[in-house]
Amino acid sequence: MRRTAAACTAVLLGLAGAAVPALSASAHTPQAHLTCETATVSLTNYDAGATAKVVLDGETLLDGEFGGNWTLDPAAFDTTLDEHSLEVTVDSTDDTYNYASGPLHVKDCLPDEEPPAEEPPAEEPPVEEPPAPVEHKEVGLYIYPKVDPAKPASWENSGRQWFCDSEPGDQWFSTVTCQLPPEVCGPGWGFQQDKVKWTGDPASYAWPANIERATNEGALTGLYGSLHGELSTLTHVPPCPEPDKPVTHVDHPKFEDICGPADEAGYELTVPANTESVTYTTTVDKDANTIHVVATANAGYKFGPGVKHTEWKYTYTDEQCPPVQDASASVAVTPATCEVDGTATFSIANATWADPADVTDGSRVAIADAGHAFAGGATELTVTYALQKKFSAAACGELPTLSLPDQQLPTLAHTGASTETPWLGVAGLSLLGLGILASIGAAVRRSSMS
């Protein structure tokens, strides 16, 4: 610590530094203290008009009248400073008790910073001797198609090999432990087993995915033994399926975009019938007005190079066909007779009557069916007709019934005829007939006149 009693304390008592008459202890006595821990100033018993100036650490705390009494606020002292100064000046009203002092100083108030404690030296970890290298061994299994299926499996007869599996140790595989791809079938496949060894991390050895003799791809490091054999000696190899029969011809669909009714598709499509070798599927998209026909080769068949098209796409429209002018409606009238009234017989084709038949003179409306029209393209036709009543008796020429008095009718008595006399009877009958005709004629004439 650099702090000392002489350096850290400055005290001003009385009016040191100025010639002042002797006074009682209670009259006009300024007091000022300055240490590294605090600063005090006390001005008492001055006239009300006296002025003073107090400057602490370069900051003016009082400058002017102070009412005769003033004390420094302890909170104004900053304890974080390493050096302090205090200056006090007083002017009395009659200049009798003026006071001016040079600044008081203290320094080295803050303790010296102690150097950080030295950390003990880190202990060096013990040096471990690397372990002695360990030798590792593995056996890898590869599958390959033989170049010549009729010859035995060997390095010289191996095609491109693909990695199957590996096992630690030095024992040969006695079975296949991986999934064989679907193309493995028949006697044309072999295997290769390779023994490798290395030192270091057991996981550091990576078996190549493929080995190919022709390009030396996938050469193994640490190889110390190999074994070739027929794949069928390690696992069951299924026989190869019969090759697909070629489809040399595919019939094409027939499509025609035609008009049609509003509720029917406007096209005609004929799709060939399915066969033993080909199946046709048809998909219709009514929103897009498209048709997609696909021919698929059935199991055991495949399309040959001569088949150029196996799917077809068509687009159709919704255009409606113009109506066919084959609608008809007619009426046949049977004339009246002396016995019955006339009648009407109606006929209609590809149309419908809009109203019931009328037994009197009138008309009838026919409406053509959808897709049909009458001659000229009209969809509505009105048929008119007239019916006759049966004829009157006069028109038919009927004779009226006569009512004659008995005395007017000729009799055998009038003619004098006798049944006993044949010739006279004959004459009497003749005269009777003449009388009847005369009577009828007179009656007819009277009837006509009436």
Short mmCIF file of C-alpha atoms in Angstrom, two decimals:
data_model
loop_
_atom_site.label_atom_id
_atom_site.label_comp_id
_atom_site.label_asym_id
_atom_site.label_seq_id
_atom_site.Cartn_x
_atom_site.Cartn_y
_atom_site.Cartn_z
CA MET A 1 0.00 0.00 0.00
CA ARG A 2 1.31 3.46 -0.93
CA ARG A 3 -1.10 5.39 1.30
CA THR A 4 0.53 7.31 4.31
CA ALA A 5 -0.88 9.54 7.01
CA ALA A 6 0.90 12.59 5.63
CA ALA A 7 -0.30 12.01 2.09
CA CYS A 8 -3.90 11.11 2.86
CA THR A 9 -4.99 13.80 5.33
CA ALA A 10 -5.21 17.60 4.99
CA VAL A 11 -6.92 19.62 7.71
CA LEU A 12 -7.82 23.30 7.75
CA LEU A 13 -8.70 24.73 11.15
CA GLY A 14 -9.52 28.33 11.90
CA LEU A 15 -8.46 30.85 9.30
CA ALA A 16 -5.06 29.52 8.52
CA GLY A 17 -3.36 31.44 5.77
CA ALA A 18 -4.94 34.85 6.62
CA ALA A 19 -4.31 37.46 9.34
CA VAL A 20 -7.49 37.61 11.41
CA PRO A 21 -8.07 39.18 14.83
CA ALA A 22 -8.42 36.83 17.72
CA LEU A 23 -12.04 35.71 18.09
CA SER A 24 -14.00 33.47 20.24
CA ALA A 25 -14.17 29.86 19.14
CA SER A 26 -17.79 30.24 18.10
CA ALA A 27 -17.45 33.24 15.77
CA HIS A 28 -16.86 32.85 12.02
CA THR A 29 -14.93 29.59 12.15
CA PRO A 30 -14.60 27.73 8.84
CA GLN A 31 -13.58 24.09 9.01
CA ALA A 32 -12.38 21.88 6.12
CA HIS A 33 -11.12 18.29 6.19
CA LEU A 34 -9.92 16.13 3.27
CA THR A 35 -8.84 12.51 3.42
CA CYS A 36 -8.88 9.61 0.99
CA GLU A 37 -12.11 8.44 2.63
CA THR A 38 -14.11 11.73 3.10
CA ALA A 39 -14.26 15.51 2.72
CA THR A 40 -16.01 17.92 5.16
CA VAL A 41 -16.60 21.67 5.01
CA SER A 42 -18.43 23.62 7.75
CA LEU A 43 -19.04 27.40 7.57
CA THR A 44 -20.89 28.81 10.62
CA ASN A 45 -21.88 32.09 12.24
CA TYR A 46 -21.37 34.32 9.19
CA ASP A 47 -23.51 37.27 8.28
CA ALA A 48 -26.42 36.46 6.00
CA GLY A 49 -24.83 38.41 3.11
CA ALA A 50 -21.48 36.57 3.25
CA THR A 51 -20.47 34.62 0.12
CA ALA A 52 -18.31 31.54 -0.31
CA LYS A 53 -16.95 29.25 -3.02
CA VAL A 54 -16.29 25.55 -2.44
CA VAL A 55 -14.64 23.40 -5.17
CA LEU A 56 -14.25 19.63 -4.58
CA ASP A 57 -12.26 17.54 -7.06
CA GLY A 58 -12.67 20.28 -9.68
CA GLU A 59 -16.49 20.52 -9.23
CA THR A 60 -17.94 23.79 -7.80
CA LEU A 61 -20.36 22.90 -5.03
CA LEU A 62 -20.97 26.45 -3.66
CA ASP A 63 -20.50 29.84 -5.30
CA GLY A 64 -22.41 32.74 -3.73
CA GLU A 65 -24.35 33.60 -0.60
CA PHE A 66 -24.88 30.70 1.74
CA GLY A 67 -27.08 32.26 4.46
CA GLY A 68 -24.32 32.41 7.09
CA ASN A 69 -24.13 28.62 7.62
CA TRP A 70 -23.25 25.83 5.13
CA THR A 71 -22.09 22.18 5.38
CA LEU A 72 -20.70 19.91 2.63
CA ASP A 73 -22.98 16.98 1.75
CA PRO A 74 -20.98 13.74 2.30
CA ALA A 75 -22.62 12.21 -0.76
CA ALA A 76 -20.71 14.66 -2.98
CA PHE A 77 -17.44 12.80 -2.22
CA ASP A 78 -16.42 10.26 -4.90
CA THR A 79 -14.56 7.40 -3.24
CA THR A 80 -13.60 5.84 -6.57
CA LEU A 81 -10.96 8.49 -7.34
CA ASP A 82 -7.29 7.91 -6.58
CA GLU A 83 -6.62 11.66 -5.96
CA HIS A 84 -8.76 14.45 -4.34
CA SER A 85 -8.56 18.26 -4.04
CA LEU A 86 -10.54 20.78 -1.95
CA GLU A 87 -10.58 24.61 -2.15
CA VAL A 88 -12.61 26.92 0.13
CA THR A 89 -12.94 30.76 -0.20
CA VAL A 90 -15.11 32.98 2.11
CA ASP A 91 -15.96 36.73 1.67
CA SER A 92 -17.56 38.34 4.72
CA THR A 93 -19.82 41.38 4.38
CA ASP A 94 -17.30 43.77 5.93
CA ASP A 95 -14.19 42.00 4.60
CA THR A 96 -13.07 41.46 8.17
CA TYR A 97 -13.43 37.70 8.11
CA ASN A 98 -12.43 36.92 4.53
CA TYR A 99 -10.67 33.61 3.92
CA ALA A 100 -8.89 32.09 0.95
CA SER A 101 -6.87 28.90 1.04
CA GLY A 102 -4.90 27.06 -1.54
CA PRO A 103 -6.33 23.68 -2.60
CA LEU A 104 -5.89 20.75 -0.28
CA HIS A 105 -4.62 17.58 -1.97
CA VAL A 106 -4.48 13.87 -1.19
CA LYS A 107 -3.38 11.16 -3.61
CA ASP A 108 -2.65 7.46 -3.91
CA CYS A 109 -6.01 6.80 -2.34
CA LEU A 110 -6.75 3.57 -4.19
CA PRO A 111 -4.78 0.44 -3.30
CA ASP A 112 -2.30 -0.88 -5.83
CA GLU A 113 -3.58 -3.61 -8.07
CA GLU A 114 -2.16 -6.92 -7.07
CA PRO A 115 -0.82 -9.06 -9.87
CA PRO A 116 -2.97 -12.10 -10.72
CA ALA A 117 -1.97 -15.26 -9.05
CA GLU A 118 0.11 -17.49 -11.20
CA GLU A 119 -1.55 -20.68 -12.28
CA PRO A 120 0.34 -23.81 -11.54
CA PRO A 121 1.84 -25.40 -14.61
CA ALA A 122 -0.42 -27.94 -16.30
CA GLU A 123 0.53 -31.47 -15.81
CA GLU A 124 1.57 -33.21 -18.96
CA PRO A 125 -0.55 -36.30 -19.61
CA PRO A 126 1.34 -39.49 -19.55
CA VAL A 127 2.48 -40.61 -22.93
CA GLU A 128 0.72 -43.82 -23.87
CA GLU A 129 2.55 -46.19 -26.01
CA PRO A 130 0.54 -47.11 -29.17
CA PRO A 131 -0.86 -50.61 -29.05
CA ALA A 132 0.83 -53.21 -31.07
CA PRO A 133 -0.82 -53.61 -34.51
CA VAL A 134 -3.45 -56.34 -34.68
CA GLU A 135 -3.98 -58.40 -37.79
CA HIS A 136 -7.57 -58.78 -39.05
CA LYS A 137 -9.01 -61.24 -41.54
CA GLU A 138 -12.24 -61.36 -43.54
CA VAL A 139 -13.80 -63.44 -46.31
CA GLY A 140 -15.86 -61.73 -49.03
CA LEU A 141 -18.43 -63.36 -51.31
CA TYR A 142 -19.10 -62.16 -54.88
CA ILE A 143 -21.66 -63.38 -57.46
CA TYR A 144 -21.09 -63.23 -61.21
CA PRO A 145 -22.48 -64.48 -64.52
CA LYS A 146 -20.17 -66.85 -66.32
CA VAL A 147 -18.86 -65.68 -69.66
CA ASP A 148 -19.53 -69.14 -71.12
CA PRO A 149 -22.41 -70.81 -69.20
CA ALA A 150 -21.26 -74.22 -70.44
CA LYS A 151 -17.81 -73.89 -68.87
CA PRO A 152 -16.94 -74.18 -65.16
CA ALA A 153 -16.78 -71.10 -62.93
CA SER A 154 -13.30 -69.58 -62.80
CA TRP A 155 -11.54 -66.23 -62.75
CA GLU A 156 -11.01 -66.46 -66.51
CA ASN A 157 -14.71 -67.30 -67.08
CA SER A 158 -16.11 -64.63 -64.74
CA GLY A 159 -18.16 -61.66 -65.88
CA ARG A 160 -18.78 -58.50 -63.87
CA GLN A 161 -19.01 -59.48 -60.19
CA TRP A 162 -21.14 -57.80 -57.54
CA PHE A 163 -20.53 -57.90 -53.79
CA CYS A 164 -22.82 -60.16 -51.75
CA ASP A 165 -21.53 -60.28 -48.16
CA SER A 166 -18.45 -60.55 -45.92
CA GLU A 167 -17.67 -62.37 -42.68
CA PRO A 168 -14.77 -61.89 -40.23
CA GLY A 169 -12.31 -64.73 -40.00
CA ASP A 170 -10.89 -67.07 -42.61
CA GLN A 171 -13.69 -69.60 -43.18
CA TRP A 172 -15.23 -69.95 -46.65
CA PHE A 173 -18.94 -69.24 -47.09
CA SER A 174 -21.03 -72.42 -47.16
CA THR A 175 -24.26 -70.68 -48.26
CA VAL A 176 -25.38 -67.47 -49.86
CA THR A 177 -26.34 -64.91 -47.19
CA CYS A 178 -27.67 -62.15 -49.45
CA GLN A 179 -30.75 -61.68 -51.62
CA LEU A 180 -30.15 -62.79 -55.19
CA PRO A 181 -31.36 -60.42 -57.92
CA PRO A 182 -34.23 -61.66 -60.11
CA GLU A 183 -32.01 -62.10 -63.15
CA VAL A 184 -30.08 -64.93 -61.44
CA CYS A 185 -31.43 -68.14 -62.94
CA GLY A 186 -30.16 -71.25 -64.66
CA PRO A 187 -26.66 -72.77 -64.72
CA GLY A 188 -24.81 -69.70 -65.98
CA TRP A 189 -23.81 -68.26 -62.60
CA GLY A 190 -20.72 -68.64 -60.39
CA PHE A 191 -19.27 -67.26 -57.17
CA GLN A 192 -15.89 -65.97 -56.04
CA GLN A 193 -14.72 -65.93 -52.41
CA ASP A 194 -11.72 -63.82 -51.42
CA LYS A 195 -9.67 -63.90 -48.21
CA VAL A 196 -8.06 -60.61 -47.15
CA LYS A 197 -6.05 -59.52 -44.12
CA TRP A 198 -4.90 -56.16 -42.80
CA THR A 199 -3.65 -54.49 -39.62
CA GLY A 200 -5.27 -51.54 -37.84
CA ASP A 201 -8.90 -50.55 -37.44
CA PRO A 202 -11.14 -53.52 -38.25
CA ALA A 203 -13.70 -51.20 -39.90
CA SER A 204 -11.16 -49.63 -42.22
CA TYR A 205 -11.37 -52.33 -44.88
CA ALA A 206 -13.97 -51.58 -47.57
CA TRP A 207 -15.00 -54.24 -50.00
CA PRO A 208 -15.48 -52.89 -53.54
CA ALA A 209 -19.06 -53.03 -54.84
CA ASN A 210 -17.92 -54.64 -58.10
CA ILE A 211 -15.01 -56.61 -59.46
CA GLU A 212 -14.41 -56.93 -63.18
CA ARG A 213 -11.57 -59.02 -64.58
CA ALA A 214 -11.54 -57.32 -68.00
CA THR A 215 -10.92 -53.80 -66.61
CA ASN A 216 -9.22 -54.74 -63.31
CA GLU A 217 -11.97 -52.85 -61.47
CA GLY A 218 -12.16 -53.48 -57.73
CA ALA A 219 -8.68 -54.89 -57.18
CA LEU A 220 -8.40 -56.16 -53.58
CA THR A 221 -5.61 -55.27 -51.16
CA GLY A 222 -4.34 -57.78 -48.65
CA LEU A 223 -5.65 -60.68 -50.76
CA TYR A 224 -4.20 -63.99 -49.71
CA GLY A 225 -6.68 -66.57 -51.04
CA SER A 226 -9.53 -67.02 -53.57
CA LEU A 227 -12.11 -69.68 -54.39
CA HIS A 228 -14.42 -70.05 -57.43
CA GLY A 229 -17.38 -72.40 -57.85
CA GLU A 230 -20.84 -72.92 -59.27
CA LEU A 231 -23.43 -70.75 -57.52
CA SER A 232 -25.78 -73.73 -57.35
CA THR A 233 -23.40 -75.40 -54.86
CA LEU A 234 -24.10 -72.64 -52.30
CA THR A 235 -27.82 -72.01 -52.90
CA HIS A 236 -30.78 -73.02 -55.01
CA VAL A 237 -30.73 -71.27 -58.37
CA PRO A 238 -34.18 -71.27 -60.01
CA PRO A 239 -34.50 -72.29 -63.65
CA CYS A 240 -34.86 -69.48 -66.13
CA PRO A 241 -38.42 -68.86 -67.36
CA GLU A 242 -39.34 -69.43 -70.96
CA PRO A 243 -38.57 -66.36 -73.04
CA ASP A 244 -41.56 -64.19 -73.92
CA LYS A 245 -43.14 -64.85 -77.27
CA PRO A 246 -42.92 -61.87 -79.61
CA VAL A 247 -46.12 -60.08 -80.64
CA THR A 248 -45.61 -59.16 -84.27
CA HIS A 249 -48.92 -57.46 -85.00
CA VAL A 250 -51.37 -55.32 -83.04
CA ASP A 251 -54.77 -54.39 -84.46
CA HIS A 252 -55.55 -50.68 -84.27
CA PRO A 253 -58.79 -49.21 -82.90
CA LYS A 254 -61.14 -47.44 -85.32
CA PHE A 255 -62.35 -44.01 -84.31
CA GLU A 256 -64.67 -41.48 -85.93
CA ASP A 257 -65.76 -38.15 -84.50
CA ILE A 258 -69.46 -37.88 -85.36
CA CYS A 259 -72.44 -35.81 -84.36
CA GLY A 260 -74.91 -37.19 -81.88
CA PRO A 261 -77.75 -36.42 -79.49
CA ALA A 262 -77.08 -34.04 -76.64
CA ASP A 263 -76.96 -36.86 -74.10
CA GLU A 264 -74.64 -39.15 -76.05
CA ALA A 265 -70.93 -39.03 -76.92
CA GLY A 266 -70.23 -37.75 -80.37
CA TYR A 267 -67.96 -40.52 -81.56
CA GLU A 268 -67.85 -44.06 -82.79
CA LEU A 269 -65.06 -46.26 -81.41
CA THR A 270 -64.34 -49.85 -82.25
CA VAL A 271 -61.68 -51.45 -80.06
CA PRO A 272 -60.20 -54.78 -81.19
CA ALA A 273 -61.14 -57.78 -79.11
CA ASN A 274 -58.61 -59.00 -76.56
CA THR A 275 -56.44 -61.88 -77.67
CA GLU A 276 -54.23 -64.43 -76.00
CA SER A 277 -51.27 -62.12 -76.42
CA VAL A 278 -52.75 -58.58 -76.17
CA THR A 279 -55.26 -56.88 -73.85
CA TYR A 280 -56.84 -53.52 -74.70
CA THR A 281 -57.92 -50.99 -72.10
CA THR A 282 -59.97 -47.88 -72.88
CA THR A 283 -60.17 -44.74 -70.75
CA VAL A 284 -62.66 -41.97 -71.59
CA ASP A 285 -62.22 -38.50 -70.08
CA LYS A 286 -65.58 -36.79 -70.54
CA ASP A 287 -64.30 -33.50 -69.10
CA ALA A 288 -61.52 -33.27 -71.69
CA ASN A 289 -63.43 -35.11 -74.48
CA THR A 290 -60.52 -37.50 -74.94
CA ILE A 291 -60.20 -41.26 -75.34
CA HIS A 292 -57.06 -43.24 -74.49
CA VAL A 293 -56.69 -46.80 -75.72
CA VAL A 294 -53.69 -48.88 -74.59
CA ALA A 295 -52.60 -52.30 -75.84
CA THR A 296 -50.68 -54.36 -73.27
CA ALA A 297 -48.75 -57.55 -73.94
CA ASN A 298 -50.01 -60.36 -71.74
CA ALA A 299 -47.78 -62.50 -69.54
CA GLY A 300 -45.44 -64.59 -71.62
CA TYR A 301 -45.52 -62.14 -74.54
CA LYS A 302 -43.70 -59.00 -75.51
CA PHE A 303 -44.07 -56.59 -78.37
CA GLY A 304 -41.66 -57.24 -81.18
CA PRO A 305 -39.70 -54.58 -83.03
CA GLY A 306 -42.32 -54.47 -85.78
CA VAL A 307 -45.01 -53.16 -83.42
CA LYS A 308 -44.84 -49.37 -83.70
CA HIS A 309 -47.99 -48.34 -81.83
CA THR A 310 -49.38 -49.72 -78.59
CA GLU A 311 -51.49 -46.73 -77.50
CA TRP A 312 -53.79 -44.28 -79.20
CA LYS A 313 -55.31 -40.98 -78.13
CA TYR A 314 -58.41 -39.47 -79.71
CA THR A 315 -60.33 -36.23 -79.22
CA TYR A 316 -64.02 -35.92 -79.98
CA THR A 317 -66.47 -33.00 -80.10
CA ASP A 318 -69.96 -32.58 -78.64
CA GLU A 319 -71.54 -31.42 -81.88
CA GLN A 320 -75.18 -32.49 -82.14
CA CYS A 321 -76.55 -33.97 -85.33
CA PRO A 322 -79.23 -32.04 -87.25
CA PRO A 323 -82.69 -33.62 -86.78
CA VAL A 324 -83.80 -36.27 -89.28
CA GLN A 325 -86.84 -35.11 -91.22
CA ASP A 326 -88.76 -38.35 -90.86
CA ALA A 327 -91.54 -37.27 -88.50
CA SER A 328 -95.11 -37.35 -89.82
CA ALA A 329 -98.65 -36.74 -88.57
CA SER A 330 -101.87 -37.01 -90.59
CA VAL A 331 -105.60 -37.62 -90.37
CA ALA A 332 -107.84 -39.71 -92.62
CA VAL A 333 -111.53 -38.75 -92.65
CA THR A 334 -114.20 -41.35 -93.42
CA PRO A 335 -117.26 -39.60 -94.99
CA ALA A 336 -120.65 -39.72 -93.33
CA THR A 337 -123.35 -42.14 -94.58
CA CYS A 338 -127.09 -42.34 -94.24
CA GLU A 339 -126.53 -44.50 -91.15
CA VAL A 340 -123.46 -42.98 -89.27
CA ASP A 341 -121.52 -39.72 -88.90
CA GLY A 342 -118.13 -39.23 -90.53
CA THR A 343 -115.06 -40.37 -88.54
CA ALA A 344 -111.33 -39.36 -88.31
CA THR A 345 -108.40 -41.77 -88.10
CA PHE A 346 -105.07 -40.29 -86.94
CA SER A 347 -101.58 -41.53 -87.89
CA ILE A 348 -98.23 -40.42 -86.36
CA ALA A 349 -94.56 -41.47 -86.63
CA ASN A 350 -91.45 -40.19 -84.73
CA ALA A 351 -93.68 -37.60 -83.07
CA THR A 352 -96.20 -37.26 -80.24
CA TRP A 353 -99.68 -35.71 -80.18
CA ALA A 354 -99.85 -32.70 -77.88
CA ASP A 355 -103.64 -32.90 -77.38
CA PRO A 356 -106.30 -35.64 -77.43
CA ALA A 357 -108.35 -36.53 -80.49
CA ASP A 358 -111.48 -34.41 -81.15
CA VAL A 359 -114.69 -36.09 -82.36
CA THR A 360 -115.86 -32.86 -83.90
CA ASP A 361 -114.47 -30.57 -86.53
CA GLY A 362 -111.13 -29.15 -85.38
CA SER A 363 -107.36 -29.51 -85.34
CA ARG A 364 -104.63 -31.45 -83.55
CA VAL A 365 -100.94 -30.54 -82.82
CA ALA A 366 -98.06 -33.01 -83.23
CA ILE A 367 -94.57 -32.48 -81.67
CA ALA A 368 -91.57 -34.16 -83.34
CA ASP A 369 -89.50 -36.48 -81.12
CA ALA A 370 -85.91 -35.55 -80.14
CA GLY A 371 -83.61 -35.89 -83.13
CA HIS A 372 -86.52 -35.84 -85.58
CA ALA A 373 -88.37 -33.15 -87.54
CA PHE A 374 -91.22 -32.84 -89.98
CA ALA A 375 -90.65 -32.15 -93.66
CA GLY A 376 -88.96 -28.76 -94.01
CA GLY A 377 -87.30 -29.02 -90.55
CA ALA A 378 -90.28 -27.96 -88.42
CA THR A 379 -90.64 -29.63 -85.04
CA GLU A 380 -94.38 -28.86 -84.70
CA LEU A 381 -97.23 -29.65 -87.11
CA THR A 382 -100.96 -28.82 -86.91
CA VAL A 383 -103.38 -31.22 -88.59
CA THR A 384 -106.92 -29.90 -89.41
CA TYR A 385 -109.98 -31.90 -90.34
CA ALA A 386 -113.82 -31.67 -90.69
CA LEU A 387 -116.33 -34.37 -89.83
CA GLN A 388 -119.79 -34.71 -91.47
CA LYS A 389 -122.99 -35.70 -89.76
CA LYS A 390 -124.96 -38.62 -91.22
CA PHE A 391 -127.26 -37.70 -94.16
CA SER A 392 -130.96 -36.73 -93.67
CA ALA A 393 -133.77 -39.00 -94.80
CA ALA A 394 -134.58 -36.68 -97.67
CA ALA A 395 -131.03 -36.68 -98.82
CA CYS A 396 -130.96 -40.41 -98.67
CA GLY A 397 -134.27 -40.65 -100.90
CA GLU A 398 -136.40 -42.61 -98.41
CA LEU A 399 -140.21 -43.04 -99.32
CA PRO A 400 -142.72 -41.77 -96.75
CA THR A 401 -145.19 -44.15 -95.08
CA LEU A 402 -148.77 -43.53 -96.42
CA SER A 403 -151.89 -43.84 -94.34
CA LEU A 404 -154.98 -44.27 -96.57
CA PRO A 405 -158.58 -44.81 -95.53
CA ASP A 406 -159.89 -48.27 -96.01
CA GLN A 407 -162.55 -47.02 -98.39
CA GLN A 408 -159.87 -45.65 -100.65
CA LEU A 409 -158.15 -48.97 -100.95
CA PRO A 410 -159.49 -51.03 -103.86
CA THR A 411 -160.83 -54.36 -102.83
CA LEU A 412 -162.18 -57.33 -104.60
CA ALA A 413 -165.61 -56.06 -103.77
CA HIS A 414 -164.95 -52.79 -105.54
CA THR A 415 -163.79 -54.56 -108.61
CA GLY A 416 -166.47 -57.07 -108.55
CA ALA A 417 -163.98 -59.82 -108.64
CA SER A 418 -164.85 -63.15 -107.42
CA THR A 419 -162.64 -65.83 -106.24
CA GLU A 420 -164.92 -68.18 -107.85
CA THR A 421 -164.11 -66.78 -111.25
CA PRO A 422 -160.45 -66.95 -112.08
CA TRP A 423 -160.45 -64.61 -115.03
CA LEU A 424 -162.46 -62.10 -113.15
CA GLY A 425 -160.08 -62.40 -110.20
CA VAL A 426 -157.19 -61.59 -112.37
CA ALA A 427 -158.85 -58.56 -113.77
CA GLY A 428 -159.81 -57.44 -110.31
CA LEU A 429 -156.26 -57.71 -109.10
CA SER A 430 -155.00 -55.60 -111.94
CA LEU A 431 -157.48 -52.92 -111.22
CA LEU A 432 -156.51 -53.07 -107.53
CA GLY A 433 -152.83 -52.51 -108.33
CA LEU A 434 -153.64 -49.53 -110.52
CA GLY A 435 -155.72 -48.03 -107.75
CA ILE A 436 -152.94 -48.41 -105.23
CA LEU A 437 -150.39 -46.73 -107.48
CA ALA A 438 -152.76 -43.84 -108.11
CA SER A 439 -153.28 -43.41 -104.42
CA ILE A 440 -149.53 -43.46 -103.73
CA GLY A 441 -148.85 -40.87 -106.39
CA ALA A 442 -151.48 -38.54 -104.98
CA ALA A 443 -149.98 -38.96 -101.51
CA VAL A 444 -146.51 -38.20 -102.73
CA ARG A 445 -147.68 -35.08 -104.47
CA ARG A 446 -149.38 -33.87 -101.32
CA SER A 447 -146.27 -34.59 -99.32
CA SER A 448 -144.05 -32.64 -101.71
CA MET A 449 -146.39 -29.67 -101.67
CA SER A 450 -146.37 -29.61 -97.91
#
